[in-house]
XYZ file of C-alpha atoms in Angstrom:
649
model
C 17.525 6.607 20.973
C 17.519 5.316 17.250
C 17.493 1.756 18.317
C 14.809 2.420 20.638
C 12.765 4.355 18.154
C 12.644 0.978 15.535
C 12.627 -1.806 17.937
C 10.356 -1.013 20.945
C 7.379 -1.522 18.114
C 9.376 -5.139 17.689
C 9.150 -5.697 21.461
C 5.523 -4.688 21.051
C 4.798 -7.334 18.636
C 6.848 -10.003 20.388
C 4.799 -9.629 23.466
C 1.692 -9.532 21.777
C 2.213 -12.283 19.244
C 3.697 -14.671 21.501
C 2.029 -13.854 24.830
C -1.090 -12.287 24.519
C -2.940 -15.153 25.274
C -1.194 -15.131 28.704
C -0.918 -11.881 29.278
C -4.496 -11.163 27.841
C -6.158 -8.788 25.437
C -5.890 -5.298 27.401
C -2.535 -5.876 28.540
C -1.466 -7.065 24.589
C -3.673 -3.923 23.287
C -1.559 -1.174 26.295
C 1.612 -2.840 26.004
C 2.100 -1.914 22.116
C 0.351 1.156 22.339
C 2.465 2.443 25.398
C 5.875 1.250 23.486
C 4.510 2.539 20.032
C 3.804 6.078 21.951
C 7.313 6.511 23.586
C 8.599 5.005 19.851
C 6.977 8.736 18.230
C 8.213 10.611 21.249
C 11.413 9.338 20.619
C 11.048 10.020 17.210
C 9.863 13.796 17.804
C 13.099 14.017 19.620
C 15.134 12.775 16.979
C 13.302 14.891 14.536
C 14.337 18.527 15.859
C 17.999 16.976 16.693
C 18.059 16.411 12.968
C 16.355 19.390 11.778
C 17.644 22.110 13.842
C 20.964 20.761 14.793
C 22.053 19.150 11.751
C 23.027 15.765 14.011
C 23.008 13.396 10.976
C 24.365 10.080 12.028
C 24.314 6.425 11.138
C 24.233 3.845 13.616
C 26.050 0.764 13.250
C 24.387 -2.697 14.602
C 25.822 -5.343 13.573
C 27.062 -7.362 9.974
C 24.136 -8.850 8.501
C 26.191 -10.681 5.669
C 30.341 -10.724 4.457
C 30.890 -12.835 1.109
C 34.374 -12.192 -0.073
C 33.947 -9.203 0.284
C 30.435 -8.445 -0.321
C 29.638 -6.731 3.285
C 25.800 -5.997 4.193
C 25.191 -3.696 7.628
C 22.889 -4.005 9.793
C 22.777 -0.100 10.522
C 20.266 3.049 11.016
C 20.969 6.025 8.884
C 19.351 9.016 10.089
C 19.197 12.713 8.119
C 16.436 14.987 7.553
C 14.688 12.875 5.057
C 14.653 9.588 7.766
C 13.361 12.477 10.315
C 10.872 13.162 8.390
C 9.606 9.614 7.877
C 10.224 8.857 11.451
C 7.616 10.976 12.984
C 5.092 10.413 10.192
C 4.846 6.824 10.632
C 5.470 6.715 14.159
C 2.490 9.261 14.765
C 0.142 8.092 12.495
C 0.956 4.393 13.972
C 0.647 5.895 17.721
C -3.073 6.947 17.160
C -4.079 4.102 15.084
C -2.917 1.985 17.720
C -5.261 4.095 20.475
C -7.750 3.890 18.006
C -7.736 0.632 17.051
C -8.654 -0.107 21.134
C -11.769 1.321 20.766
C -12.705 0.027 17.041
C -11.540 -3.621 17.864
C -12.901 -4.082 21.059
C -15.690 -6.412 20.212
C -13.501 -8.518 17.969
C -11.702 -11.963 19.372
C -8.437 -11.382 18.032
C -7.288 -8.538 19.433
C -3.864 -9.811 20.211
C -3.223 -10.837 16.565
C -4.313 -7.254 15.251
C -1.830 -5.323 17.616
C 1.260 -7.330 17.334
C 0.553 -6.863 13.164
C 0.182 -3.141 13.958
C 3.424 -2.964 15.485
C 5.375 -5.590 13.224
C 4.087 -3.609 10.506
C 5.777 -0.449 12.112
C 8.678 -2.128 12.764
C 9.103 -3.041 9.229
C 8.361 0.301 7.918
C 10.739 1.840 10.782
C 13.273 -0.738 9.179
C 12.813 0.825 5.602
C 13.149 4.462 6.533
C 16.647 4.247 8.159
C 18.072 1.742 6.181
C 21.805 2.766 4.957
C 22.067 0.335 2.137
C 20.113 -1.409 -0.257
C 19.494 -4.962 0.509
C 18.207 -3.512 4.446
C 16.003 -1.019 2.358
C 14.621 -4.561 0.554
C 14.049 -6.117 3.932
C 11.749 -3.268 5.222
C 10.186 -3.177 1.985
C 8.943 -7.471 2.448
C 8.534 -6.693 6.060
C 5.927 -4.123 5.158
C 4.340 -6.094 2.105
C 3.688 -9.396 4.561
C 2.332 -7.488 7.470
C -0.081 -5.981 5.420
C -0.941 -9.080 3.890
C -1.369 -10.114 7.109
C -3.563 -7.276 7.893
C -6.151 -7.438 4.889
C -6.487 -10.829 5.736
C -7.129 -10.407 9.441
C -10.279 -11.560 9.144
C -9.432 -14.712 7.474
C -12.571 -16.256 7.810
C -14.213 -13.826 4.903
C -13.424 -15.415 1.407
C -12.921 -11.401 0.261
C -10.179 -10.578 2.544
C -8.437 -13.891 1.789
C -9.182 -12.748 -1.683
C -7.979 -9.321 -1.241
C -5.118 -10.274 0.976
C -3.618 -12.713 -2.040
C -4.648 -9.676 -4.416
C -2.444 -7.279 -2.741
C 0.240 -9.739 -2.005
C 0.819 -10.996 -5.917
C 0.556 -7.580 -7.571
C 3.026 -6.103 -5.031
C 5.463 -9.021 -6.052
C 5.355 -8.011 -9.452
C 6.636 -4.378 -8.410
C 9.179 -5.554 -5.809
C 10.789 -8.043 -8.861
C 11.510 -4.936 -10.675
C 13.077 -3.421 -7.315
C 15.443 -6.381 -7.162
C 16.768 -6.296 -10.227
C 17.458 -2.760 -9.089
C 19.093 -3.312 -6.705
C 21.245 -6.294 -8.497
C 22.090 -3.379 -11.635
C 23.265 -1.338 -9.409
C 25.427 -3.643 -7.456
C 26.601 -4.768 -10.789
C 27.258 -0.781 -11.737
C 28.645 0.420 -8.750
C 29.867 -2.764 -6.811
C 28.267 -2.041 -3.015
C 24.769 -1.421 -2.245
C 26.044 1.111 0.840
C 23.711 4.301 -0.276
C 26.597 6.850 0.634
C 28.687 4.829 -1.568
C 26.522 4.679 -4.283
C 25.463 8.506 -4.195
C 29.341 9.309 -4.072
C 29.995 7.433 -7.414
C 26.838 8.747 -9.248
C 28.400 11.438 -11.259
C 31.454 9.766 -12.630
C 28.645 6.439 -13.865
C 26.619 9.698 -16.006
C 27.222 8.183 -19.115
C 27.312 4.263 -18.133
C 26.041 2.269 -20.184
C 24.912 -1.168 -19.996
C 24.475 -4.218 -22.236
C 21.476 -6.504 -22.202
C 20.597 -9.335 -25.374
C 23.197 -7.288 -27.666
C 21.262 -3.896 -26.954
C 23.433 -1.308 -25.427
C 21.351 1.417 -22.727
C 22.176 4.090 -20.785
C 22.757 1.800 -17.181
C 21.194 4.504 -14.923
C 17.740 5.055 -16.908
C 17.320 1.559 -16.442
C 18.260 1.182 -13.021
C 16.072 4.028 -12.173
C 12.847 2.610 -14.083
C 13.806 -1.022 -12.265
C 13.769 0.870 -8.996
C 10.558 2.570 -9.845
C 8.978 0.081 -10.831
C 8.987 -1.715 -7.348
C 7.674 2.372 -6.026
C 4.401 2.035 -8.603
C 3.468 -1.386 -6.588
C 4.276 -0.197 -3.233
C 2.169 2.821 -3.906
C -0.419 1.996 -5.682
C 0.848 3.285 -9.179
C -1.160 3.257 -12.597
C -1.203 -0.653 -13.960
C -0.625 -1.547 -10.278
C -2.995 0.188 -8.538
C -5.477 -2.438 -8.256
C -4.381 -4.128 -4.438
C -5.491 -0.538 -3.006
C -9.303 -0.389 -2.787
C -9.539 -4.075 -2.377
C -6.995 -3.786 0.601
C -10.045 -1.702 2.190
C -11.407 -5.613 3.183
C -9.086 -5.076 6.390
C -9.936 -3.437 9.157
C -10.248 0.432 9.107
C -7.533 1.412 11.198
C -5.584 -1.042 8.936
C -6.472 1.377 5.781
C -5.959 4.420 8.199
C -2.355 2.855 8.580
C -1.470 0.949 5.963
C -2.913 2.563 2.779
C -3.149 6.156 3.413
C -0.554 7.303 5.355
C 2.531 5.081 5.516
C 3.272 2.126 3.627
C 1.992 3.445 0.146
C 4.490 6.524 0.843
C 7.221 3.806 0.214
C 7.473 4.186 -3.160
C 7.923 8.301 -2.727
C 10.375 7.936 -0.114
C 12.416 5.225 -2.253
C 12.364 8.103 -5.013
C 13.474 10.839 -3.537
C 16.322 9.009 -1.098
C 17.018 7.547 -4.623
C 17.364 11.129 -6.008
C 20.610 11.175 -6.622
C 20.251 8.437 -8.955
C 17.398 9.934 -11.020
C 18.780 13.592 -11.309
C 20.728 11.978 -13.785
C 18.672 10.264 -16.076
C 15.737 12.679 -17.655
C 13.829 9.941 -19.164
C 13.121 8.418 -15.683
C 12.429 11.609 -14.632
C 9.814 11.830 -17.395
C 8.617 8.279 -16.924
C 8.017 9.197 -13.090
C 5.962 12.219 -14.079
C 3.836 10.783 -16.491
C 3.044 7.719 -14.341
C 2.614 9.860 -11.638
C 0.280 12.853 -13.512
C -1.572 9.804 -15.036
C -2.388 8.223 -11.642
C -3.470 11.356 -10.026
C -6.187 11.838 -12.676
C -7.376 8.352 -13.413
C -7.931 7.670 -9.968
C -9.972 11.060 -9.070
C -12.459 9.930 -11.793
C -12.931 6.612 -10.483
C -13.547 8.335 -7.208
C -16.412 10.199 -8.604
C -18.610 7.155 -8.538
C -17.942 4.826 -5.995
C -20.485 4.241 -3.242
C -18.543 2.706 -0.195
C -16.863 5.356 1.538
C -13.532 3.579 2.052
C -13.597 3.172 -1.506
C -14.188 6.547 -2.140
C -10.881 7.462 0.042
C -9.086 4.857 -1.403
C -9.020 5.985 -4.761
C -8.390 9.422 -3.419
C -5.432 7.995 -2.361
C -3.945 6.833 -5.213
C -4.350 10.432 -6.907
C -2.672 11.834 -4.385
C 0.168 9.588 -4.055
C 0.253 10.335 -7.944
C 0.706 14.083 -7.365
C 3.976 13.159 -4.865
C 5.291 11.324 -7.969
C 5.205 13.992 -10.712
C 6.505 16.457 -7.959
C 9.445 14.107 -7.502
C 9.398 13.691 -11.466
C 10.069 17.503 -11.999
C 12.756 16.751 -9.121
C 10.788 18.921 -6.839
C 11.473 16.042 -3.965
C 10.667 18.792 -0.861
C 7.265 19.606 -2.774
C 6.666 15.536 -2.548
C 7.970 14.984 1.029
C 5.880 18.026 1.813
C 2.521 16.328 0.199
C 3.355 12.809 1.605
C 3.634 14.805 5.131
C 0.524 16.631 4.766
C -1.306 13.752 3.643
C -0.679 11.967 6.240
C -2.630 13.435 8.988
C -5.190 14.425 6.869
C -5.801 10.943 4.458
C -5.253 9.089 8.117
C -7.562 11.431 9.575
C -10.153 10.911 6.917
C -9.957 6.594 6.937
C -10.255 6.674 10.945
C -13.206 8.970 11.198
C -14.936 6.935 8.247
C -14.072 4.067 10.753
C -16.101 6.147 13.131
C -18.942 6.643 10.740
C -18.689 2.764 10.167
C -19.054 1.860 13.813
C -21.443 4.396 14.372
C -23.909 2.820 11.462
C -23.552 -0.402 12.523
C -20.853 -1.695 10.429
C -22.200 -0.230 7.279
C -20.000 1.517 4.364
C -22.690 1.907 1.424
C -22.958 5.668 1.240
C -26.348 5.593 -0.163
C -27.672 3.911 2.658
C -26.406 6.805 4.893
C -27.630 10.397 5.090
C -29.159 12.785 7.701
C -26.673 11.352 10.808
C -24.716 14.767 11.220
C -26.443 15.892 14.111
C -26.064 12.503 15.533
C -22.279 12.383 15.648
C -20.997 15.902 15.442
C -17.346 15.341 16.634
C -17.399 12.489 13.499
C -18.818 15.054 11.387
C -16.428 17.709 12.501
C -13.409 15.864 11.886
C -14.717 14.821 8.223
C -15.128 18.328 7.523
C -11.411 19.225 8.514
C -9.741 16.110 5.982
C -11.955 16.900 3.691
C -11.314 20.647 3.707
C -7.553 20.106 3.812
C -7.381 17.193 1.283
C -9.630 19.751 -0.793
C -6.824 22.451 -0.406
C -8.562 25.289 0.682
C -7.466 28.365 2.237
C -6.697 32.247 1.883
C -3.557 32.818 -0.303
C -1.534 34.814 1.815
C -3.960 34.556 4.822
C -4.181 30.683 6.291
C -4.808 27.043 4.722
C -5.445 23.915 5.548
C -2.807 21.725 5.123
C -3.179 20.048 1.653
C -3.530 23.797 0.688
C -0.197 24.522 0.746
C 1.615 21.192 0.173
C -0.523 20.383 -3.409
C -0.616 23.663 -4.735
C 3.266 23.572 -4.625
C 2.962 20.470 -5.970
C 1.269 21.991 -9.259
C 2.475 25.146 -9.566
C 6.137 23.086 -9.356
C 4.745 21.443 -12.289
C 3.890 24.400 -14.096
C 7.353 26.359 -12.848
C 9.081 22.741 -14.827
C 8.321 24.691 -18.297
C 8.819 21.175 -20.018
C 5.420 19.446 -21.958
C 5.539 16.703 -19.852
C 5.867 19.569 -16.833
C 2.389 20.631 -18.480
C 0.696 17.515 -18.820
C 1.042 17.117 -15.280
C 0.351 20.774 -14.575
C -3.056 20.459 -16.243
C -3.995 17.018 -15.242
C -3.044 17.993 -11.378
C -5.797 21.250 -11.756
C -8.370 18.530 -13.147
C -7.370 15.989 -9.597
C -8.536 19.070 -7.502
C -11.360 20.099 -9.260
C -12.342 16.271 -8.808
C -10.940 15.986 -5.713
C -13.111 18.525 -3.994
C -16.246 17.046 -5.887
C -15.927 13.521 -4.804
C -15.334 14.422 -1.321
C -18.062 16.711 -0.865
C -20.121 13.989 -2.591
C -18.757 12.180 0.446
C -19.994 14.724 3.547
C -23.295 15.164 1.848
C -24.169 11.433 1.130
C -22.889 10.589 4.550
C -24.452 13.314 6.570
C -27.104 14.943 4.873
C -30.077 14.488 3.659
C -32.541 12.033 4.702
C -31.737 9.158 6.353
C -31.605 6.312 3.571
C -30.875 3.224 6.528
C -33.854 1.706 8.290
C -35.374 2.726 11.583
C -33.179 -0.029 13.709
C -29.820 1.320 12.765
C -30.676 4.713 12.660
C -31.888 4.074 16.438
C -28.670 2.865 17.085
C -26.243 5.482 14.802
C -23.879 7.085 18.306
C -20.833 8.913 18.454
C -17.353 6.594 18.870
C -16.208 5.988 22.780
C -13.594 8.715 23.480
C -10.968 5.944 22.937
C -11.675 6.541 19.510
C -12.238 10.317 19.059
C -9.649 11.800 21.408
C -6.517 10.122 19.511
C -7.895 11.787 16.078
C -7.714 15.354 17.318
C -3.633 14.893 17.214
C -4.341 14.435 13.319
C -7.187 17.337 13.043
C -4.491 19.454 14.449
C -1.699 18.406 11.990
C -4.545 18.649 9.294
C -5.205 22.348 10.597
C -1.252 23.810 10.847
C 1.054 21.268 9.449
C 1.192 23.462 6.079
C 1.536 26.397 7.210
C 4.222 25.705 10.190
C 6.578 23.615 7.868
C 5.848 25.522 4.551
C 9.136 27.333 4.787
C 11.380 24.385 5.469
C 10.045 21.841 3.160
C 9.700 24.183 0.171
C 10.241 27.629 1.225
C 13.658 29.805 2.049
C 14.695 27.859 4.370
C 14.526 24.366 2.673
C 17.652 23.796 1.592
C 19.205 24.244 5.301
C 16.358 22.112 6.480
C 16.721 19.488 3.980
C 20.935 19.326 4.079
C 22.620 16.902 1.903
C 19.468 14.425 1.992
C 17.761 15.505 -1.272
C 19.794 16.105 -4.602
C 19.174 17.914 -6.632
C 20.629 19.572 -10.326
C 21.036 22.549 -10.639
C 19.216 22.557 -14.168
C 16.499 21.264 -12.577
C 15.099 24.651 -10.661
C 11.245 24.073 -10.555
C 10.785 24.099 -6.997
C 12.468 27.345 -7.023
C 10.893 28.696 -9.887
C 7.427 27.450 -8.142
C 7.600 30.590 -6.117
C 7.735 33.045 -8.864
C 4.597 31.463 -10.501
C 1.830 33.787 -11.884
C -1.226 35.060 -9.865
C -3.344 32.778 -11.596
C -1.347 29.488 -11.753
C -1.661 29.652 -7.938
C -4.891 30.580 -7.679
C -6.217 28.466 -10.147
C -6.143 24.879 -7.585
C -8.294 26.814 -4.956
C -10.929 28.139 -7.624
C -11.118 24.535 -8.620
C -11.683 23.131 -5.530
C -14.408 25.756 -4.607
C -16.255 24.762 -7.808
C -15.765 21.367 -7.296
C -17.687 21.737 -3.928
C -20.019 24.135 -5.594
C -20.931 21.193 -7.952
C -21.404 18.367 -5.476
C -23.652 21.027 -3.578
C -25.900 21.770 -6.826
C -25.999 18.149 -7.153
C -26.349 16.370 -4.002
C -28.407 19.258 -1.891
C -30.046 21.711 -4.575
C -31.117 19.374 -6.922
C -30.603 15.666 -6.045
C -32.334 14.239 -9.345
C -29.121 15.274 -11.248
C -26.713 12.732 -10.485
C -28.898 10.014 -11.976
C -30.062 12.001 -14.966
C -26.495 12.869 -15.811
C -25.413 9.212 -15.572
C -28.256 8.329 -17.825
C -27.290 11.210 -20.238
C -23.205 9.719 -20.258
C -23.818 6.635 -19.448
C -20.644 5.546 -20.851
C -18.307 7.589 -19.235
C -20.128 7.146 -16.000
C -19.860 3.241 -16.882
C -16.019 3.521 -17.317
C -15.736 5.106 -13.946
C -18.290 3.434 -11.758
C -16.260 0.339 -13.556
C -12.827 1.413 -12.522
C -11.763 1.609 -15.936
C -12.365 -2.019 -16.379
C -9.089 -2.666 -15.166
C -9.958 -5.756 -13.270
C -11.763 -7.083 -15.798
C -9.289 -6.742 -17.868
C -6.598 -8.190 -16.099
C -8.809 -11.131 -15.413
C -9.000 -11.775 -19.146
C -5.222 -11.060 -20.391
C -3.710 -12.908 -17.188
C -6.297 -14.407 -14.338
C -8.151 -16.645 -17.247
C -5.006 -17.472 -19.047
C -3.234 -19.012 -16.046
C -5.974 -20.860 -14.481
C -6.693 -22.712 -18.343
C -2.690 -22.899 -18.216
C -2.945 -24.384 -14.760
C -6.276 -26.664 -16.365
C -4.385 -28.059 -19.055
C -1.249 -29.061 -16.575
C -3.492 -30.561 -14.075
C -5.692 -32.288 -16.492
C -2.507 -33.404 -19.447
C -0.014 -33.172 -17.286
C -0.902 -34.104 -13.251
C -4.323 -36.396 -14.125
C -2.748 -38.075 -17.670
C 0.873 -38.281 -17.477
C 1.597 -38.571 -13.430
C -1.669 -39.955 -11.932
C -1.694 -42.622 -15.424
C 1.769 -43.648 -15.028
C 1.606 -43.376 -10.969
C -1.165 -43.950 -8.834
C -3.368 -45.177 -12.634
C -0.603 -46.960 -13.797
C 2.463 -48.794 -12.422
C 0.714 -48.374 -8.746
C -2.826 -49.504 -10.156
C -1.554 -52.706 -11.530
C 0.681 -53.482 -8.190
C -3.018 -53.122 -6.028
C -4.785 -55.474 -9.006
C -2.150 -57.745 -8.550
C -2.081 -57.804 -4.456
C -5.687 -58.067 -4.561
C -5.822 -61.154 -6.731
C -2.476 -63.122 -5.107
C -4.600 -61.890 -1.609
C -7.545 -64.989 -3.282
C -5.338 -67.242 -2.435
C -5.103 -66.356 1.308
C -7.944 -68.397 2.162
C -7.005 -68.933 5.902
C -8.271 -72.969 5.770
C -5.023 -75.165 6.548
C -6.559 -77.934 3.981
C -6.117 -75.318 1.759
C -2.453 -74.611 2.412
C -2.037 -78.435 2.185
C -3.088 -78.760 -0.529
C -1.365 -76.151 -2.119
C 1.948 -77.353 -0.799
C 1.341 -81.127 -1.788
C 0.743 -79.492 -5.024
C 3.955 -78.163 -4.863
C 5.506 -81.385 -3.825
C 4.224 -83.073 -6.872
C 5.712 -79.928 -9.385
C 8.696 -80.393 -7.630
C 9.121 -84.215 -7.947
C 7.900 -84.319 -11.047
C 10.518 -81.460 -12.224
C 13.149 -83.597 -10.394
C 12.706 -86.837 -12.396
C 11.814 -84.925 -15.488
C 15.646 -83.499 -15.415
C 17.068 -87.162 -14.245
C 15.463 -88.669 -17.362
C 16.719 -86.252 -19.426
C 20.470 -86.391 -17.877
């Protein structure tokens, strides 16, 4: 069943890759979708076995490499944190891939698109039940080129390509810092077998490790190696810029790829890793600043933007930053409880912008929307549930949506930490919702209300998605609805350490999640009374008075600047490295390629060979008097040589 579960999405992408043009576009576009749906039924199955009957097992495949003595498995490991994974990517893959029927029906490649869905899935599949290290590192490539591949689907726009290349180089700066990982501690521990490694954690505590005559403490920099591969795979402050340029793909690509599963890598890596940073307090630190930071940087850039995959983008980022400080105050089940919520509702937000998208005739400005609500209600209906859920609002004590429950553990863990940088994320979390709420209201109201800002032709033409489209997103409405409140207890509640077994670690200094529950009235209820006055606000200012949004970004125009502006982050990055390397690359070609190779090569040594042809080539006349001439010419040079050395002996 665990074999079937990672490689029927392989045979998916085989068939479609290498036969859809025989087999045709429906039957490529069924044929992944039907394997990719028994894949998540499989991997509901597997989930409850894991869960409820504690059947944690690893699967042996075959020997992928053995170097004197340096043995690599091929093997699936699953436990309750693989479970987990398992039917999160799986069912967010499944209705992307129903989905994506409907969205890319009018598009020629359609063959192309769903073998990369499912080689994507495969990948991820790969990275989520690795047992080791080095297989971990091969789902972690798989997932990086497939969604290079994705971005880039439509290669024939110079901003994918761009975009594509974007996402690929930043994400190889991460993943070099996850190699030398994953070298350090082969070089520590000697095997890259995670059971192995976890086993010999406590007795390497005090390790150290010696680099250019410094001396370190070898698991602090292990772990900040490791994480450093997590901030590109997720989208992390300082390599966070790939995200909302990765929005050039395809929606259900963004739906897939960049809300729900492969920018969860970088959690999951952290918390299967947690045995590893339990021990080491300044990566723990590291993690929750970095991950604190994120969450509010990217909520203010999401105050501004105008295309509404941007807008979710960015949200994305802040949320995936609110995982990482929960993991950073070693409150792992409050992160894999986020990263689960999130997933219906952030996929269930991208897909039914796709809707909006498709329904506007391919356009994403937001202020050339408004006034379409009654147009597409089922669109409009399941905007309103992500947005309430990624919002977090709900009763205390009553009912929530999802994100209620999963990010307001997620702060008040922060708060229960009772460290300063525990508070810095604490405080910088409330600020994310408040934001949060705003910039997603900002969102609905733009989008919906209003009056229509979009000329008379596409307004004619603004219809609700084909059921093809619609039906698949009420499996992620639903999660959006209950998934809090049904797995509350067993991600963070009593019953989390049955549920979660032996595949978390955690200290038992390190008692925040615990503590989370004790919290005061007002630390809990402070999220929701953000979020309601975050929604307040974008009400006053997009419905009561609609002149306020431009008269307050006259009034701070420079703060507005910095956020409409991304923090200038690409702009600076295109000074301190883009501009530098292609005047680097100038110099080479024009000193190095044009002077030195081209003048001693193809201007030099070569240039004087062709002058020389060209001028022995004059003598090639083609007239035989001029051939016998030239030989009686030689005659006479040779006679006259002969008798010149005769007279001379």
């Amino acid at each position: 069943m665990d074999v079937a579960i990672v490689f029927l999405p392989l045979l998916g992408a085989i068939i479609a890759g290498f036969f859809g043009r025989m087999i045709g576009d429906r039957a490529s576009m069924y044929v992944t979708c039907v394997l990719l749906t028994v894949s998540c039924a499989l991997g509901w199955v597997v989930f409850f076995d894991v869960t409820a009957g504690g059947n944690v097992r690893t699967t042996q495949l075959s020997t992928w490499m053995d170097v004197t003595g340096f043995v690599v498995s091929w093997a699936l490991m699953v436990d309750q944190l693989t479970a987990v994974m398992l039917i999160v990517v799986t069912t967010v893959s499944a209705v992307v891939h129903w989905y994506s029927i409907g969205y890319m029906s009018h598009d020629d490649g359609k063959p192309r698109f769903f073998a990369y869905l499912s080689l994507f899935t495969f990948f991820m599949l790969m990275l989520v039940t690795a047992d080791n290290l080095v297989q971990m590192f091969f789902g972690w490539e798989g997932v990086g080129l497939a969604s290079y591949l994705l971005i880039g689907f439509w290669y024939k726009k110079p901003s994918a390509n761009a975009a594509a290349i974007k996402a690929f180089i930043v994400n190889r700066i991460g993943d070099f810092g996850f190699a030398l990982g994953i070298f350090g501690v082969f070089l520590l521990f000697g095997t890259v077998e995670l059971v192995d490694i976890f086993a010999g954690v406590a007795g390497k505590a005090d390790a150290r490790i010696v680099f250019l005559n410094g001396e370190y403490h070898a698991l602090t920099v292990l772990c900040l190696l490791l994480f450093m591969g997590a901030m590109g795979k997720s989208a992390q402050l300082g390599l966070h810029t790939w995200l909302p340029d990765a929005m050039e793909g395809p929606t259900p690509v963004s739906a897939l790829i960049h809300a729900a599963t492969m920018v969860t890598a970088g959690v999951f890596m952290v918390c299967r890793l947690s045995p590893l940073f339990e021990y080491s307090e300044t990566a723990l630190m590291v993690v929750t600043f970095v991950g604190a930071s994120t969450a509010f940087f990217a909520a203010t850039i999401g105050l501004t933007q105008n295309d509404i995959k941007r807008v979710i983008a960015y949200s994305t980022c802040s949320q995936l930053g609110y995982m990482f400080f929960a993991a950073g105050v070693s409150a792992y089940g409050a992160a894999m409880f986020h990263l689960f919520t999130h997933a219906f509702f952030k996929a269930l937000l991208f897909l039914g912008a796709g809707c909006v998208i498709h329904a506007m005739s391919d356009e994403q400005d937001m202020r050339k929307m408004g006034g379409i609500y009654k147009l597409i209600p089922i669109t409009y209906a399941f905007m309103w549930i992500g947005s309430l859920s990624l919002s977090g609002i709900g009763i205390p004590g009553v009912f929530g949506f999802a994100g209620f429950y999963s990010k307001d553990i997620v702060i008040e863990s922060s708060w229960a930490a009772h460290t300063p940088i525990g508070q810095y994320a604490f405080w910088l979390g409330i600020a994310a919702a408040f934001m949060t709420a705003f910039y997603s209201w900002r969102l609905i109201l733009m989008t919906f209300h209003g009056k229509p800002c979009c000329d008379e032709k596409t307004l004619a033409h603004v219809h609700e998605a084909p059921p093809i489209m619609w039906v698949p997103l009420v499996v992620l409405a639903v999660g959006s609805v209950v998934a809090g409140a049904v797995a509350y207890n067993a991600f963070v509640g009593e019953g989390m350490a049955a549920f979660w077994g032996n595949s978390i670690f955690v200290l038992d200094k390190h008692s925040a999640l615990a503590d989370a529950h004790h919290a005061p009235l007002w630390v809990k209820l402070l999220p929701l009374v953000m979020g309601l006055a975050g929604i307040g606000l974008a009400y006053l200012m997009y419905v009561f008075q609609p002149g306020l949004p431009a008269k307050l970004a006259r009034q701070i125009k420079p703060l507005y600047e910095l956020s409409y502006n991304k923090w200038y982050f690409d702009e600076l990055y295109d000074r301190i490295f883009v501009k530098p390397a292609f005047a680097l690359g100038y110099g080479f070609w024009k000193s190095g390629d044009g002077a030195v190779i081209d003048g001693v090569g193809p201007d030099g040594i070569a240039s004087a060979t062709r002058q020389l042809a060209r001028r022995a080539g004059w003598l090639q006349t083609g007239y035989v008097y001029h051939y016998a001439f030239a030989m009686l010419i030689g005659v006479v040079v040779l006679v006259s040589w002969y008798m010149y050395r005769q007279a001379g002996g």
